[in-house]
Short mmCIF file of C-alpha atoms in Angstrom, two decimals:
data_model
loop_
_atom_site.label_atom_id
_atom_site.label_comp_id
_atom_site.label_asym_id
_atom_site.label_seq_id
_atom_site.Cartn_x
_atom_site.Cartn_y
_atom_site.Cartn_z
CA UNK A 4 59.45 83.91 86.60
CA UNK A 5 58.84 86.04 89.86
CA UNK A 6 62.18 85.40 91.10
CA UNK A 7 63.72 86.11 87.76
CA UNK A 8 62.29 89.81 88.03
CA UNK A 9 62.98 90.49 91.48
CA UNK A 10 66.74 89.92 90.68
CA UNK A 11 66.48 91.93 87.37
CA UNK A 12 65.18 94.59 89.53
CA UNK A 13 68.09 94.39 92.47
CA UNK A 14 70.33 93.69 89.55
CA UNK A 15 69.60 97.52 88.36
CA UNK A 16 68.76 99.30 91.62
CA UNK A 17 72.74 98.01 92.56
CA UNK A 18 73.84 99.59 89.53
CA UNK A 19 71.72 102.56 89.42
CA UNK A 20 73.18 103.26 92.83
CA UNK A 21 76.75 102.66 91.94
CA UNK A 22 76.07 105.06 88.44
CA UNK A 23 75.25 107.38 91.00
CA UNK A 24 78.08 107.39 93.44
CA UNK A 25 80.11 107.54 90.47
CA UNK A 26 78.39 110.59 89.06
CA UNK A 27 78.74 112.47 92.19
CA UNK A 28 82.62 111.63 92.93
CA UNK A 29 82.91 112.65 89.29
CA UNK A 30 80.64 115.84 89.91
CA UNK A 31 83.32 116.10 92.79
CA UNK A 32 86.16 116.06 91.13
CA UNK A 33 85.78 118.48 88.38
CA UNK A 34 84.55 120.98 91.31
CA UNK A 35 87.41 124.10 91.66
CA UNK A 36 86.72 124.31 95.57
CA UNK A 37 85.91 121.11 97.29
CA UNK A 38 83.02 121.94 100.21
CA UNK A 39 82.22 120.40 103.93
CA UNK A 40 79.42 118.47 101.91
CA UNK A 41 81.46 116.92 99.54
CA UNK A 42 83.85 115.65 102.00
CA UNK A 43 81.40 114.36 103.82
CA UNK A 44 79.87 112.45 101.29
CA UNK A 45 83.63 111.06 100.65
CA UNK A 46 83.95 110.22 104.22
CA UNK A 47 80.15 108.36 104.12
CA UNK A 48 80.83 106.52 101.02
CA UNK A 49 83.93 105.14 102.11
CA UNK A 50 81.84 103.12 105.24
CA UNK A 51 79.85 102.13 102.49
CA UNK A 52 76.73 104.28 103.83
CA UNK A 53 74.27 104.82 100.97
CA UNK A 54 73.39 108.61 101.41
CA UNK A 55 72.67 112.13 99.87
CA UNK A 56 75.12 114.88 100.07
CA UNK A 57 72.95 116.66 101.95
CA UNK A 58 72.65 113.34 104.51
CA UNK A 59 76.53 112.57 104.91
CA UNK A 60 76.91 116.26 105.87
CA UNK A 61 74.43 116.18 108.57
CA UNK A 62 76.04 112.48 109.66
CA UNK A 63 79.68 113.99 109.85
CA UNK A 64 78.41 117.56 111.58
CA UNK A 65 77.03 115.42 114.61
CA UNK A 66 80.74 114.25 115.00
CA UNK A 67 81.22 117.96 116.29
CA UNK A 68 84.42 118.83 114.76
CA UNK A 69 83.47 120.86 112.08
CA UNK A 70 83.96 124.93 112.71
CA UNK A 71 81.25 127.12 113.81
CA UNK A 72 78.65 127.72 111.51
CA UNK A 73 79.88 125.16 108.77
CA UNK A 74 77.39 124.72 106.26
CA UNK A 75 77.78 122.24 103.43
CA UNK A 76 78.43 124.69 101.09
CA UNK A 77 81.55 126.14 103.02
CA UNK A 78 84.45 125.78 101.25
CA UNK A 79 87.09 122.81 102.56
CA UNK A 80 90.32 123.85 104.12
CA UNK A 81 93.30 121.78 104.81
CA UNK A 82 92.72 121.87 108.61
CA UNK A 83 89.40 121.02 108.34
CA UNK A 84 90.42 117.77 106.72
CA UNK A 85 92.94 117.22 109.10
CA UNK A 86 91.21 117.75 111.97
CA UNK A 87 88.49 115.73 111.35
CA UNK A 88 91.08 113.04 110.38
CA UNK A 89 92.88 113.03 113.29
CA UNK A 90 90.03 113.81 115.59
CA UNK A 91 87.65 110.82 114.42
CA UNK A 92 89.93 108.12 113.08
CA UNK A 93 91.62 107.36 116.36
CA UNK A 94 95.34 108.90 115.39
CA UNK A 95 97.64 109.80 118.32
CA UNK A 96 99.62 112.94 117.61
CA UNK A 97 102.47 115.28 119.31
CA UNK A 98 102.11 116.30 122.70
CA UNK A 99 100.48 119.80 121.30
CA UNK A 100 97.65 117.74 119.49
CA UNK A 101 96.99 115.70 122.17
CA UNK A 102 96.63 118.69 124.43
CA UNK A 103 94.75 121.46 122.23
CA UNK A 104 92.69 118.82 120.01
CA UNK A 105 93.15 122.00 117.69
CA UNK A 106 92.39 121.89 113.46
CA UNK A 107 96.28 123.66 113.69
CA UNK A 108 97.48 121.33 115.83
CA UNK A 109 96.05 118.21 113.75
CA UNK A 110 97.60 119.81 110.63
CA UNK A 111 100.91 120.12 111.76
CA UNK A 112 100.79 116.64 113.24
CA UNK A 113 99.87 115.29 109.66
CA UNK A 114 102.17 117.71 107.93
CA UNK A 115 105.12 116.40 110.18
CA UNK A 116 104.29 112.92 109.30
CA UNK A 117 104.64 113.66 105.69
CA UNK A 118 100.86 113.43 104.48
CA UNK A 119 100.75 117.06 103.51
CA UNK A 120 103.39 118.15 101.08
CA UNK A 121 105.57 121.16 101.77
CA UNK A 122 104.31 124.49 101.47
CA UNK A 123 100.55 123.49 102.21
CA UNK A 124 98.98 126.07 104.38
CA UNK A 125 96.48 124.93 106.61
CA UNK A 126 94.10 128.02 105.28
CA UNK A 127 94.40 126.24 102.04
CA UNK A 128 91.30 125.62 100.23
CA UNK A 129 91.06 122.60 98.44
CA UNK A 130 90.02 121.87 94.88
CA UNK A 131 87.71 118.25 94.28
CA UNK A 132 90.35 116.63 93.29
CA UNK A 133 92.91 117.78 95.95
CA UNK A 134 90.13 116.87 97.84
CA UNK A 135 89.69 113.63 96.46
CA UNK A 136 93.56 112.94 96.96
CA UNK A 137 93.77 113.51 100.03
CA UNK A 138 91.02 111.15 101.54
CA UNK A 139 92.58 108.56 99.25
CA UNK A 140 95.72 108.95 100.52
CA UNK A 141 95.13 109.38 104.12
CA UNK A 142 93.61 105.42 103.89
CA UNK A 143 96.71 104.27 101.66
CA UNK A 144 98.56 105.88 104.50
CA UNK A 145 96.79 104.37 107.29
CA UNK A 146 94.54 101.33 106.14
CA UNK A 147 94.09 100.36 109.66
CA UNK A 148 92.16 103.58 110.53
CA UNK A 149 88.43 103.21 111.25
CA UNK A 150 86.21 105.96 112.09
CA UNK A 151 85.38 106.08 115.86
CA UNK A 152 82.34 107.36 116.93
CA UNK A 153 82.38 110.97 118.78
CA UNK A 154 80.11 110.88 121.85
CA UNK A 155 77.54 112.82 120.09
CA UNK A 156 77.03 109.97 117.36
CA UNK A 157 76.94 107.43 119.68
CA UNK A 158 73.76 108.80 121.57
#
């Protein structure tokens, strides 16, 4: 009988979890400007890391490649995506990328290889579901990628 309840009980903490993931990548979605927090959490839930909004943003700020005075409530832009793309998942780029380690300079280099379509601006803000997109095609793009730790997360 005991063991019968402590699996009922993991049973619905396991899907009380995934009901929430679930609410808050639809909660993401329907958003008309995606924010730092919410690609965080993206970013978190993908390395299967059970966390808050609030947590994954704090987790992907230590990674140091977020602008100045990001907060999770600041609006995502197209360069901030790719920067932190090509800054943390181990992408080589152009000779200017590899050089500057600039959010324009990781744009382009994704632009070029055909990630972003034409006509994105790297000043673009990004709705959830552009949002959304995005991170799912950047790992249909590049499966291989794995996040590698910045030398701030690995202290």
């Amino acid at each position: 009988m005991k063991k019968v309840l402590v699996l009922a009980l993991a049973a619905l903490a396991v899907h009380t979890a995934v009901a929430q993931s679930a609410q808050a990548v639809t909660d993401i979605l329907a958003r008309e400007t995606a924010t730092y927090g919410d690609f965080s959490y993206l970013i978190s839930s993908e390395l299967g890391t059970e966390t808050t909004p609030e947590g994954a943003f704090a987790r992907c700020e230590r990674f140091g490649t977020f602008p100045t005075g990001t907060r999770a409530d600041t609006p995502l832009t197209v360069k901030g995506v790719s920067h932190f793309f090509m800054s943390h998942y181990g992408l080589s780029g152009g000779l200017l990328w590899r050089v500057t380690k600039s959010a324009r300079y990781a744009w382009r280099e994704l632009k070029y290889q055909g990630f972003w379509p034409a006509g994105t601006d790297p000043d673009d803000v990004l709705s959830g579901t552009e949002m959304v997109q995005a991170v799912g095609r950047f790992f249909d793009t590049w499966p291989e990628a794995k996040l590698v730790a910045s030398a701030e997360e690995s202290k």
